Amino acid sequence: MLEIFGTEINLGPIWLTLEVAAITTLVLLVVGTPLAWWMAQMRSSNKVFLEALVALPLVLPPTVLGFYLLIIFNPTGPVTEFLRFFGFEGQLTFSKTGLVIGSVIYSLPFAVQPLMHAFEAIPQRLLDAAATLRAGVLDRFFSVVLPLSQRGFLVAATLTFAHTVGEFGVVLMVGGNIPGETRMVSIDIFDHVESLEYDQAHILSAMMLVFALVVLMLVYGLNRRFGVKVG
Amino acid sequence: MQNKPMMHGYLKLKLGEFELDSGDFSLDLDGVTVLFGRSGSGKSTLLRAMSGLDKRTQGILVVNGKIWQEGSRRMAPQARNIGFVFQDAALFPHMTVRQNLNYGMKRLPKGVAELSDAEFNEIVSRVGIADKLDRAVTYLSGGERQRVAIARALLSRPDILCMDEPLSALDWRSKSELLALIEDVVAAYKIPLLYITHSPAEVERLADRVVFMHDGKIETVETLQEALARPDSPLFAEEGVVSVLEGLSMPMEAGLHPVVMGEDRLWLSDLSELTQKAVRVRVLARDVSIALSDPKDLSIINHFKTTICELIPKGEHRTLVRLLMADGQKLFAEVTNHSAERLHLRVGKTVFALIKSVAVTE
């Protein structure tokens, strides 16, 4: 509990939000990098389909995505059963694990797209040159691709984190609104407004606003520092 | 190396509309092998397929007895011991010149000794980048970039060096400097070079043999002498028929450089930058006139006593005359049919060739 201007603010949702966003970012960098690399290297027409699939969370109403996830995560459904087989306990719906998985899918384009564009901007001949200098595939990735796509990684990480912080529909559908368990900031604000607690809603909203502004300035600042125009 | 380096195979590679279908080929690799053809003839695609840089390559490739490609199975380029110099150098932009050079040196295969500091310094100064090692590559000129790329390839100790139009992005001065450097490097390190160009002048200057490419196919593989001996050679498509004479350059006399060819001497005025003794001189057939006696009162200084060995009708009322010089080299002269009739040019007749202008191949 924190008191601001005489209003009690429950910090639980804030910490939960930051935690989920941090884990999501980490997971997406690990999963998104090979995916983005694979897509950047793709020449076939499958790429169009894959690009569309990755971009889907951008256009789909979050509630639709959340609805499908809710169905798939059904405690007696195949996905949960499959995870149980590997010793998973508990359930995916209305839990932190479910929140993270939902966020990973929801924020996928924000990680994959900047990475893919960064990878695509690396001229093929640099990789060819590295290969003729006896660098293997992984060696080429770490010695040439990674250093030349730093900016892509920074943008991907920042955007993924910020976007996860700001999500609402998916978390509400998948996580529900369990205090201390799955109640994230955006839902908390909604809750306060519903209960006509405008002071709390004001303070939390202002915090989100400042946070978003700072993050965006960070992204644009990084772009500028690395000498690359945005867009 | 005991055996002559050589390569044979059959490579196919389909890229959208374009299809490389080399046909069976067999190449000696010692010295300089030039892949020549118009743009779009498949030179670069063939060289990429030979180096293993394209996964979609199909066919067979055997180099020095080792299988590099069999069907769609391809030995990875990093295992082939090749050095590659790309059209635009392809230096790593996030590294200094020295880091670029070290990239290949750090990745030498086990059992291959790293070059000593003395050898490193020798290569770096031969290539002319000794004072630029700590520069960022983004601040280098085009010529300097190519020098770094050549040094980087050499330092990785390749068995074969490949160059894909390394001069195409350079101005004429850097071009001629770099050509001299490439010649020097090939001579000094005895490394087989596969070189792509569409410039006949570069072929005439560098090549030991020429691979003629057309429409994704290898048409013929000829020695430079063979390629220059046939009047319909693709090398002559742009500028007309050319002869390349070889000789030894001598110290300057009276403002001119003599180039000795057996008994004969060819006088050149533009040899100033030449360092090596053996030179190739390029003569356009249409710059060679024929006289029945040796004219004394003429501004043209290069006169040679020759024997006509062949008369080739060229169409458009012109005749190509193949002349045998005293030292056995052949020289083409292009005359009108009218002149050929008037002078009674016949095979076996002794005539004087007057060369209006010559150029050391640049």
Coordinates of C-alpha atoms in Angstrom, one line a residue:
Chain A
M1 CA 0.0 0.0 0.0
L2 CA 1.2 3.4 -0.9
E3 CA -0.4 6.7 -0.1
I4 CA -0.4 9.4 -2.7
F5 CA -2.3 12.7 -2.1
G6 CA -4.1 11.0 0.7
T7 CA -5.3 8.2 -1.6
E8 CA -4.4 4.6 -0.9
I9 CA -2.9 2.8 -3.9
N10 CA -2.5 -1.0 -3.9
L11 CA 0.9 -1.7 -5.4
G12 CA 0.2 -5.4 -6.0
P13 CA -1.2 -5.0 -9.5
I14 CA 1.8 -2.8 -10.4
W15 CA 4.4 -5.3 -9.3
L16 CA 2.4 -8.1 -11.0
T17 CA 2.3 -6.1 -14.2
L18 CA 6.0 -5.4 -14.2
E19 CA 6.7 -9.1 -13.4
V20 CA 4.5 -10.5 -16.2
A21 CA 5.9 -7.9 -18.7
A22 CA 9.5 -8.7 -17.7
I23 CA 9.0 -12.5 -18.1
T24 CA 7.1 -12.0 -21.3
T25 CA 9.9 -9.9 -22.8
L26 CA 12.5 -12.4 -21.9
V27 CA 10.5 -15.3 -23.3
L28 CA 9.7 -13.4 -26.5
L29 CA 13.4 -12.5 -27.1
V30 CA 14.4 -16.1 -26.7
V31 CA 11.5 -17.5 -28.8
G32 CA 11.2 -14.5 -31.2
T33 CA 14.8 -14.3 -32.3
P34 CA 15.0 -17.7 -34.0
L35 CA 11.5 -17.2 -35.4
A36 CA 12.4 -13.7 -36.8
W37 CA 15.6 -15.0 -38.2
W38 CA 13.9 -17.9 -39.9
M39 CA 11.3 -15.6 -41.3
A40 CA 13.9 -13.1 -42.5
Q41 CA 15.7 -15.9 -44.4
M42 CA 12.6 -17.2 -45.9
R43 CA 12.1 -16.7 -49.6
S44 CA 9.0 -18.8 -50.3
S45 CA 5.5 -17.6 -50.4
N46 CA 4.9 -19.2 -47.0
K47 CA 6.5 -16.1 -45.6
V48 CA 3.4 -14.0 -46.4
F49 CA 1.2 -16.4 -44.4
L50 CA 3.6 -16.5 -41.5
E51 CA 4.0 -12.7 -41.5
A52 CA 0.2 -12.4 -41.4
L53 CA 0.0 -14.9 -38.6
V54 CA 2.5 -13.1 -36.5
A55 CA 0.8 -9.8 -37.1
L56 CA -2.7 -11.2 -36.2
P57 CA -2.6 -9.9 -32.6
L58 CA -2.2 -6.4 -34.0
V59 CA -5.6 -6.4 -35.7
L60 CA -7.6 -9.0 -33.8
P61 CA -9.7 -7.6 -30.9
P62 CA -7.9 -8.7 -27.8
T63 CA -11.1 -10.2 -26.5
V64 CA -11.2 -12.5 -29.5
L65 CA -7.7 -13.7 -28.8
G66 CA -8.4 -14.0 -25.1
F67 CA -11.6 -16.0 -25.9
Y68 CA -9.7 -18.5 -28.0
L69 CA -6.9 -18.8 -25.4
L70 CA -9.5 -19.4 -22.7
I71 CA -11.0 -22.2 -24.8
I72 CA -7.5 -23.7 -25.5
F73 CA -6.4 -23.4 -21.9
N74 CA -9.4 -25.2 -20.6
P75 CA -8.3 -27.1 -17.5
T76 CA -9.5 -30.4 -18.9
G77 CA -8.4 -29.6 -22.5
P78 CA -5.5 -31.1 -24.4
V79 CA -3.0 -28.3 -23.8
T80 CA -3.3 -28.5 -20.1
E81 CA -3.3 -32.3 -20.2
F82 CA -0.2 -32.2 -22.3
L83 CA 1.6 -29.9 -19.8
R84 CA 0.4 -32.1 -16.9
F85 CA 2.2 -35.0 -18.6
F86 CA 5.4 -33.1 -18.1
G87 CA 4.6 -32.5 -14.4
F88 CA 2.8 -29.2 -14.7
E89 CA 0.4 -28.6 -11.8
G90 CA -2.3 -26.1 -11.4
Q91 CA -4.1 -24.6 -14.4
L92 CA -3.5 -22.2 -17.2
T93 CA -6.6 -20.1 -17.0
F94 CA -6.9 -17.5 -14.3
S95 CA -3.2 -18.0 -13.3
K96 CA 0.1 -16.2 -13.8
T97 CA 1.4 -18.8 -16.2
G98 CA -1.7 -18.3 -18.4
L99 CA -1.2 -14.6 -18.2
V100 CA 2.4 -14.9 -19.4
I101 CA 1.5 -17.3 -22.3
G102 CA -1.4 -15.0 -23.3
S103 CA 0.9 -12.0 -23.2
V104 CA 3.6 -13.7 -25.2
I105 CA 1.1 -14.4 -28.0
Y106 CA -0.4 -11.0 -27.7
S107 CA 2.9 -9.2 -27.9
L108 CA 4.5 -11.5 -30.5
P109 CA 4.4 -9.0 -33.3
F110 CA 6.1 -6.3 -31.2
A111 CA 9.1 -8.6 -30.7
V112 CA 9.2 -10.4 -34.1
Q113 CA 8.7 -7.5 -36.4
P114 CA 11.5 -5.2 -35.3
L115 CA 13.8 -8.2 -35.1
M116 CA 12.8 -9.4 -38.5
H117 CA 13.4 -6.0 -40.1
A118 CA 16.7 -5.7 -38.3
F119 CA 17.8 -9.1 -39.7
E120 CA 16.5 -8.3 -43.2
A121 CA 18.6 -5.1 -43.2
I122 CA 21.8 -7.1 -42.9
P123 CA 23.2 -7.6 -46.4
Q124 CA 23.4 -11.3 -47.4
R125 CA 27.0 -10.7 -48.7
L126 CA 28.2 -10.0 -45.2
L127 CA 27.0 -13.4 -44.1
D128 CA 28.5 -14.9 -47.3
A129 CA 31.8 -13.2 -46.5
A130 CA 31.7 -14.6 -43.0
A131 CA 31.0 -18.0 -44.4
T132 CA 34.0 -17.9 -46.7
L133 CA 36.1 -16.8 -43.8
R134 CA 35.1 -20.1 -42.2
A135 CA 32.4 -18.9 -39.7
G136 CA 29.7 -21.6 -39.2
V137 CA 26.0 -20.7 -38.9
L138 CA 25.9 -20.0 -35.2
D139 CA 29.2 -18.2 -35.4
R140 CA 27.9 -16.0 -38.2
F141 CA 24.8 -15.2 -36.1
F142 CA 26.8 -14.2 -33.0
S143 CA 29.7 -12.4 -34.7
V144 CA 27.8 -10.6 -37.5
V145 CA 24.0 -10.7 -37.1
L146 CA 23.8 -9.9 -33.4
P147 CA 26.1 -6.9 -33.3
L148 CA 24.5 -5.4 -36.4
S149 CA 20.9 -5.8 -35.1
Q150 CA 21.4 -4.4 -31.6
R151 CA 19.0 -1.6 -32.3
G152 CA 16.4 -4.1 -33.4
F153 CA 16.8 -6.0 -30.1
L154 CA 16.5 -2.8 -28.1
V155 CA 13.4 -1.7 -29.9
A156 CA 11.9 -5.2 -29.7
A157 CA 12.5 -5.5 -25.9
T158 CA 11.2 -2.0 -25.1
L159 CA 8.1 -2.3 -27.2
T160 CA 7.3 -5.8 -26.0
F161 CA 7.6 -4.8 -22.4
A162 CA 5.5 -1.6 -22.8
H163 CA 2.9 -3.3 -24.8
T164 CA 2.5 -6.1 -22.3
V165 CA 2.1 -3.5 -19.5
G166 CA -0.7 -1.9 -21.5
E167 CA -2.8 -4.9 -22.4
F168 CA -6.3 -5.3 -21.1
G169 CA -8.6 -7.6 -23.1
V170 CA -6.4 -10.7 -23.2
V171 CA -5.5 -10.5 -19.5
L172 CA -9.1 -10.0 -18.5
M173 CA -10.3 -13.0 -20.6
V174 CA -7.4 -15.3 -19.7
G175 CA -6.5 -14.1 -16.2
G176 CA -9.7 -12.8 -14.9
N177 CA -9.5 -10.4 -12.1
I178 CA -8.2 -12.2 -9.0
P179 CA -6.6 -9.7 -6.6
G180 CA -3.0 -10.6 -5.9
E181 CA -3.1 -13.3 -8.5
T182 CA -4.0 -12.0 -11.9
R183 CA -5.2 -8.4 -11.4
M184 CA -2.9 -6.3 -13.5
V185 CA -2.8 -2.4 -13.6
S186 CA -5.1 -1.9 -16.5
I187 CA -7.7 -4.1 -14.9
D188 CA -7.2 -2.4 -11.6
I189 CA -8.0 0.9 -13.2
F190 CA -11.1 -0.5 -14.8
D191 CA -12.1 -1.9 -11.5
H192 CA -11.7 1.4 -9.7
V193 CA -13.7 3.2 -12.3
E194 CA -16.5 0.6 -12.0
S195 CA -16.5 1.3 -8.3
L196 CA -16.4 5.0 -8.9
E197 CA -13.1 5.3 -7.1
Y198 CA -11.9 8.0 -9.5
D199 CA -8.9 9.1 -7.3
Q200 CA -7.2 5.8 -7.6
A201 CA -8.1 5.6 -11.3
H202 CA -6.6 9.0 -11.8
I203 CA -3.4 8.2 -10.1
L204 CA -2.9 4.9 -11.8
S205 CA -3.8 6.3 -15.2
A206 CA -1.4 9.2 -14.7
M207 CA 1.4 6.7 -13.8
M208 CA 0.6 4.7 -16.9
L209 CA 0.7 7.8 -19.1
V210 CA 4.0 8.9 -17.8
F211 CA 5.4 5.4 -18.1
A212 CA 4.3 5.1 -21.8
L213 CA 5.7 8.5 -22.6
V214 CA 9.1 7.6 -21.0
V215 CA 9.2 4.3 -22.8
L216 CA 8.5 5.9 -26.2
M217 CA 11.1 8.6 -25.6
L218 CA 13.6 5.8 -24.7
V219 CA 12.8 4.0 -28.0
Y220 CA 13.1 7.1 -30.1
G221 CA 16.2 8.1 -28.2
L222 CA 17.9 4.8 -28.8
N223 CA 17.0 5.1 -32.5
R224 CA 18.6 8.5 -32.6
R225 CA 21.7 7.3 -30.7
F226 CA 22.2 4.5 -33.1
G227 CA 21.9 6.9 -36.0
V228 CA 19.0 5.3 -37.6
K229 CA 15.8 7.0 -38.6
V230 CA 12.6 5.7 -37.2
G231 CA 10.2 4.0 -39.6
Chain B
M1 CA 51.0 -28.6 -54.3
Q2 CA 52.0 -31.6 -56.4
N3 CA 49.0 -31.9 -58.6
K4 CA 47.7 -29.1 -60.6
P5 CA 44.7 -27.6 -58.9
M6 CA 41.6 -28.5 -60.9
M7 CA 37.9 -28.5 -60.8
H8 CA 35.2 -30.4 -62.7
G9 CA 31.5 -30.9 -62.4
Y10 CA 28.1 -29.8 -63.6
L11 CA 26.2 -27.2 -61.6
K12 CA 22.5 -26.2 -61.7
L13 CA 20.8 -23.4 -59.9
K14 CA 17.4 -22.0 -60.5
L15 CA 16.7 -18.4 -59.3
G16 CA 13.2 -17.3 -60.2
E17 CA 13.3 -16.7 -64.0
F18 CA 17.0 -17.3 -64.3
E19 CA 18.5 -20.7 -64.6
L20 CA 22.1 -21.7 -64.3
D21 CA 22.8 -24.9 -66.1
S22 CA 26.5 -25.0 -66.6
G23 CA 26.9 -28.1 -68.6
D24 CA 29.9 -30.4 -67.9
F25 CA 33.0 -28.4 -67.3
S26 CA 36.6 -29.2 -66.4
L27 CA 39.0 -26.4 -65.4
D28 CA 42.6 -26.2 -64.6
L29 CA 42.7 -23.7 -61.8
D30 CA 46.4 -22.6 -61.7
G31 CA 46.9 -19.0 -62.5
V32 CA 43.9 -16.8 -63.3
T33 CA 40.7 -18.2 -64.7
V34 CA 38.3 -15.5 -65.8
L35 CA 34.5 -16.0 -66.0
F36 CA 33.5 -13.8 -68.8
G37 CA 30.1 -12.9 -70.2
R38 CA 27.5 -10.1 -70.4
S39 CA 25.6 -9.2 -67.3
G40 CA 22.8 -11.7 -66.8
S41 CA 24.9 -14.5 -68.3
G42 CA 25.2 -16.3 -65.0
K43 CA 28.9 -15.6 -64.0
S44 CA 28.1 -14.6 -60.5
T45 CA 25.6 -17.3 -60.0
L46 CA 28.1 -19.9 -61.2
L47 CA 30.8 -18.6 -58.9
R48 CA 28.3 -18.6 -56.0
A49 CA 27.4 -22.1 -56.8
M50 CA 31.1 -23.1 -57.0
S51 CA 31.7 -21.5 -53.6
G52 CA 28.7 -23.2 -52.0
L53 CA 27.1 -19.8 -51.1
D54 CA 23.7 -20.9 -52.4
K55 CA 21.8 -23.7 -50.7
R56 CA 19.7 -24.4 -53.8
T57 CA 22.6 -25.5 -55.9
Q58 CA 22.3 -28.9 -57.5
G59 CA 24.8 -31.0 -59.4
I60 CA 28.3 -32.2 -59.0
L61 CA 31.5 -30.4 -58.2
V62 CA 34.9 -32.0 -57.5
V63 CA 37.8 -29.8 -56.6
N64 CA 41.3 -31.1 -56.2
G65 CA 39.8 -34.6 -55.8
K66 CA 37.4 -33.5 -53.0
I67 CA 33.7 -33.6 -53.5
W68 CA 32.2 -30.2 -52.9
Q69 CA 28.7 -30.9 -54.2
E70 CA 26.8 -34.0 -55.0
G71 CA 23.2 -33.7 -55.9
S72 CA 21.7 -31.3 -53.5
R73 CA 24.2 -32.2 -50.8
R74 CA 26.6 -29.4 -50.5
M75 CA 29.8 -28.9 -48.5
A76 CA 29.4 -25.8 -46.5
P77 CA 31.3 -22.8 -47.8
Q78 CA 33.2 -22.5 -44.5
A79 CA 34.7 -25.9 -45.1
R80 CA 35.9 -25.2 -48.6
N81 CA 39.0 -23.2 -48.0
I82 CA 38.1 -20.4 -50.4
G83 CA 38.7 -16.7 -50.2
F84 CA 36.0 -14.5 -51.7
V85 CA 36.2 -10.8 -52.7
F86 CA 32.8 -9.4 -53.4
Q87 CA 31.9 -6.6 -55.8
D88 CA 31.5 -4.1 -52.9
A89 CA 34.1 -5.6 -50.5
A90 CA 31.5 -6.7 -47.9
L91 CA 33.6 -5.6 -45.0
F92 CA 32.0 -5.9 -41.6
P93 CA 30.8 -2.4 -40.7
H94 CA 31.0 -2.9 -37.0
M95 CA 34.6 -3.7 -37.0
T96 CA 37.9 -1.9 -37.7
V97 CA 40.1 -2.8 -40.5
R98 CA 42.3 -4.9 -38.2
Q99 CA 39.2 -6.7 -36.8
N100 CA 38.1 -7.5 -40.3
L101 CA 41.5 -8.9 -41.1
N102 CA 41.5 -11.0 -37.9
Y103 CA 38.1 -12.4 -38.5
G104 CA 39.4 -15.1 -40.9
M105 CA 42.7 -15.5 -39.1
K106 CA 40.9 -16.4 -35.9
R107 CA 39.0 -19.2 -37.7
L108 CA 41.7 -21.1 -39.4
P109 CA 41.1 -24.8 -39.4
K110 CA 43.0 -27.0 -36.9
G111 CA 46.4 -27.9 -38.3
V112 CA 46.7 -24.7 -40.4
A113 CA 49.3 -22.5 -38.8
E114 CA 48.4 -18.9 -38.2
L115 CA 50.5 -16.5 -40.2
S116 CA 53.5 -15.0 -38.3
D117 CA 53.6 -11.3 -37.6
A118 CA 56.1 -10.9 -40.4
E119 CA 53.9 -12.7 -42.9
F120 CA 50.9 -10.6 -41.7
N121 CA 52.9 -7.4 -42.2
E122 CA 54.2 -8.5 -45.6
I123 CA 50.6 -9.1 -46.9
V124 CA 49.3 -5.9 -45.3
S125 CA 52.0 -3.8 -46.8
R126 CA 51.9 -5.5 -50.2
V127 CA 48.2 -4.7 -50.3
G128 CA 48.9 -1.2 -49.2
I129 CA 46.8 -0.9 -46.0
A130 CA 49.5 -1.0 -43.4
D131 CA 48.7 2.6 -42.2
K132 CA 44.9 2.0 -42.1
L133 CA 44.7 -0.9 -39.7
D134 CA 42.9 0.9 -36.9
R135 CA 40.5 2.8 -39.0
A136 CA 36.8 2.1 -39.0
V137 CA 35.9 0.6 -42.4
T138 CA 33.1 3.1 -43.0
Y139 CA 35.7 5.8 -43.6
L140 CA 37.6 4.0 -46.3
S141 CA 37.4 4.8 -50.0
G142 CA 36.2 2.2 -52.5
G143 CA 39.7 1.3 -53.5
E144 CA 40.8 0.9 -49.9
R145 CA 37.9 -1.3 -49.1
Q146 CA 38.7 -3.6 -51.9
R147 CA 42.3 -3.8 -50.7
V148 CA 41.2 -4.7 -47.2
A149 CA 38.8 -7.3 -48.6
I150 CA 41.7 -8.8 -50.6
A151 CA 44.0 -8.8 -47.6
R152 CA 41.2 -10.4 -45.5
A153 CA 40.7 -13.1 -48.0
L154 CA 44.5 -13.8 -48.3
L155 CA 45.0 -13.9 -44.5
S156 CA 42.5 -16.7 -44.2
R157 CA 44.9 -18.8 -46.2
P158 CA 42.6 -20.1 -48.9
D159 CA 43.4 -22.7 -51.5
I160 CA 41.4 -20.8 -54.1
L161 CA 40.6 -17.1 -54.4
C162 CA 37.4 -15.9 -55.9
M163 CA 36.7 -12.4 -57.0
D164 CA 33.3 -11.2 -58.3
E165 CA 33.8 -8.0 -60.3
P166 CA 36.0 -6.5 -57.7
L167 CA 36.7 -3.4 -59.7
S168 CA 33.2 -2.5 -60.9
A169 CA 32.5 0.1 -58.3
L170 CA 35.8 1.9 -58.6
D171 CA 37.0 4.9 -60.7
W172 CA 39.5 4.3 -63.4
R173 CA 42.6 5.2 -61.4
S174 CA 41.7 2.9 -58.5
K175 CA 40.8 0.3 -61.1
S176 CA 44.3 0.3 -62.7
E177 CA 46.0 0.3 -59.3
L178 CA 44.0 -2.6 -58.1
L179 CA 44.5 -4.6 -61.2
A180 CA 48.2 -4.2 -60.8
L181 CA 47.8 -5.3 -57.2
I182 CA 45.8 -8.4 -58.1
E183 CA 48.4 -9.4 -60.7
D184 CA 51.1 -8.9 -58.1
V185 CA 49.2 -11.0 -55.5
V186 CA 48.6 -13.8 -57.8
A187 CA 52.2 -13.9 -58.9
A188 CA 53.6 -13.6 -55.3
Y189 CA 51.4 -16.1 -53.6
K190 CA 50.8 -18.5 -56.5
I191 CA 47.2 -18.8 -55.5
P192 CA 44.6 -19.9 -58.1
L193 CA 42.2 -17.1 -58.9
L194 CA 38.7 -17.3 -60.2
Y195 CA 37.8 -13.9 -61.5
I196 CA 34.5 -12.5 -62.8
T197 CA 34.4 -9.6 -65.2
H198 CA 32.6 -8.3 -68.2
S199 CA 35.5 -6.1 -69.3
P200 CA 37.6 -7.5 -72.2
A201 CA 40.5 -5.3 -71.1
E202 CA 40.6 -7.0 -67.7
V203 CA 40.5 -10.4 -69.3
E204 CA 43.4 -9.5 -71.6
R205 CA 45.4 -8.2 -68.7
L206 CA 44.8 -11.0 -66.2
A207 CA 43.6 -14.2 -67.7
D208 CA 45.4 -17.4 -68.3
R209 CA 42.2 -19.0 -69.4
V210 CA 38.7 -17.7 -70.1
V211 CA 35.3 -19.4 -69.3
F212 CA 32.8 -17.9 -71.7
M213 CA 29.3 -17.8 -70.2
H214 CA 26.0 -17.2 -72.1
D215 CA 22.5 -17.6 -70.9
G216 CA 23.4 -19.5 -67.8
K217 CA 25.6 -21.9 -69.7
I218 CA 29.3 -22.4 -70.0
E219 CA 29.9 -22.0 -73.8
T220 CA 33.6 -22.7 -74.0
V221 CA 36.7 -22.7 -71.9
E222 CA 39.7 -21.4 -73.8
T223 CA 43.2 -20.3 -73.0
L224 CA 43.7 -16.6 -73.4
Q225 CA 45.7 -17.2 -76.6
E226 CA 42.9 -19.4 -78.1
A227 CA 40.3 -16.8 -77.1
L228 CA 42.2 -14.0 -78.7
A229 CA 43.0 -16.0 -81.9
R230 CA 39.5 -16.4 -83.1
P231 CA 38.1 -13.3 -84.8
D232 CA 34.5 -14.0 -83.6
S233 CA 35.6 -14.1 -79.9
P234 CA 33.0 -12.7 -77.5
L235 CA 35.9 -10.6 -76.2
F236 CA 35.7 -8.5 -79.4
A237 CA 32.0 -7.8 -79.3
E238 CA 32.3 -4.3 -78.0
E239 CA 35.5 -2.7 -79.3
G240 CA 36.2 -4.9 -82.3
V241 CA 39.1 -7.3 -82.8
V242 CA 42.0 -6.9 -80.5
S243 CA 45.5 -8.4 -80.4
V244 CA 47.4 -8.8 -77.2
L245 CA 51.2 -8.8 -77.6
E246 CA 53.5 -9.9 -74.8
G247 CA 56.9 -8.3 -74.3
L248 CA 59.5 -7.1 -71.8
S249 CA 59.5 -3.5 -70.9
M250 CA 62.9 -1.7 -71.0
P251 CA 64.1 1.5 -69.5
M252 CA 62.9 4.7 -71.1
E253 CA 64.7 6.1 -74.1
A254 CA 64.0 9.5 -75.6
G255 CA 60.7 9.8 -73.7
L256 CA 59.4 6.5 -74.8
H257 CA 59.4 3.0 -73.3
P258 CA 60.5 0.2 -75.5
V259 CA 58.9 -3.1 -75.2
V260 CA 61.0 -5.9 -76.6
M261 CA 59.4 -8.7 -78.5
G262 CA 62.1 -10.9 -80.0
E263 CA 63.9 -8.8 -82.6
D264 CA 61.2 -6.2 -82.7
R265 CA 60.7 -3.3 -80.4
L266 CA 57.4 -1.6 -79.7
W267 CA 57.5 2.0 -78.5
L268 CA 55.1 3.1 -75.8
S269 CA 54.5 6.5 -74.4
D270 CA 52.4 5.7 -71.4
L271 CA 54.3 3.1 -69.4
S272 CA 55.2 5.3 -66.4
E273 CA 53.4 3.4 -63.7
L274 CA 54.5 0.0 -64.8
T275 CA 56.6 -2.0 -62.4
Q276 CA 56.8 -5.4 -63.7
K277 CA 59.0 -6.4 -66.7
A278 CA 56.6 -8.6 -68.6
V279 CA 53.8 -6.6 -70.1
R280 CA 50.8 -7.3 -72.2
V281 CA 50.1 -4.7 -74.8
R282 CA 46.7 -4.3 -76.4
V283 CA 46.3 -3.4 -80.1
L284 CA 43.0 -2.8 -81.8
A285 CA 42.9 -4.3 -85.2
R286 CA 41.5 -1.2 -86.7
D287 CA 44.5 0.7 -85.4
V288 CA 46.8 -1.4 -87.5
S289 CA 47.5 -0.4 -91.1
I290 CA 49.4 -2.3 -93.8
A291 CA 52.1 -1.1 -96.1
L292 CA 54.0 -3.0 -98.8
S293 CA 57.3 -1.2 -98.0
D294 CA 58.6 0.2 -94.8
P295 CA 57.6 3.9 -94.9
K296 CA 60.3 6.2 -93.4
D297 CA 58.6 9.5 -93.6
L298 CA 55.6 8.8 -91.3
S299 CA 54.6 10.0 -87.8
I300 CA 53.7 6.4 -86.8
I301 CA 56.7 5.0 -85.0
N302 CA 55.8 1.4 -84.6
H303 CA 56.5 -0.5 -87.8
F304 CA 56.9 -4.3 -88.0
K305 CA 57.9 -6.6 -90.7
T306 CA 55.4 -9.4 -90.8
T307 CA 54.0 -12.2 -92.9
I308 CA 50.4 -12.6 -93.8
C309 CA 49.1 -15.9 -92.4
E310 CA 45.4 -15.6 -93.0
L311 CA 42.8 -13.4 -94.6
I312 CA 39.4 -13.4 -93.0
P313 CA 36.4 -11.7 -94.7
K314 CA 34.6 -9.8 -92.1
G315 CA 31.5 -8.5 -93.9
E316 CA 30.7 -4.8 -94.4
H317 CA 33.5 -4.6 -97.0
R318 CA 36.2 -5.2 -94.5
T319 CA 38.9 -7.9 -94.3
L320 CA 40.7 -9.0 -91.2
V321 CA 44.4 -9.8 -91.8
R322 CA 46.2 -12.1 -89.4
L323 CA 49.9 -11.2 -89.4
L324 CA 52.8 -13.3 -88.1
M325 CA 55.5 -11.2 -86.4
A326 CA 59.2 -12.1 -86.3
D327 CA 59.0 -13.6 -82.8
G328 CA 56.0 -15.7 -83.6
Q329 CA 53.2 -13.6 -82.1
K330 CA 50.1 -12.9 -84.1
L331 CA 48.7 -9.5 -84.9
F332 CA 45.4 -8.6 -86.4
A333 CA 45.0 -5.8 -88.9
E334 CA 41.6 -4.6 -90.2
V335 CA 41.5 -3.2 -93.7
T336 CA 38.8 -2.5 -96.3
N337 CA 38.3 -5.0 -99.0
H338 CA 39.2 -2.3 -101.4
S339 CA 42.7 -1.8 -99.8
A340 CA 43.2 -5.6 -99.7
E341 CA 42.6 -5.8 -103.4
R342 CA 44.7 -2.8 -104.2
L343 CA 47.7 -4.1 -102.3
H344 CA 47.2 -7.6 -103.6
L345 CA 47.3 -9.0 -100.1
R346 CA 47.8 -12.8 -100.2
V347 CA 48.7 -15.4 -97.6
G348 CA 52.5 -15.7 -97.4
K349 CA 53.2 -12.2 -98.6
T350 CA 55.6 -10.0 -96.5
V351 CA 54.1 -6.7 -95.4
F352 CA 54.7 -4.0 -92.9
A353 CA 52.3 -3.5 -90.0
L354 CA 51.9 0.1 -88.9
I355 CA 50.5 0.4 -85.4
K356 CA 48.8 3.8 -84.9
S357 CA 48.1 3.4 -81.2
V358 CA 48.8 0.9 -78.5
A359 CA 47.9 0.6 -74.8
V360 CA 49.3 -1.4 -72.0
T361 CA 46.2 -3.3 -71.0
E362 CA 44.6 -1.5 -68.1

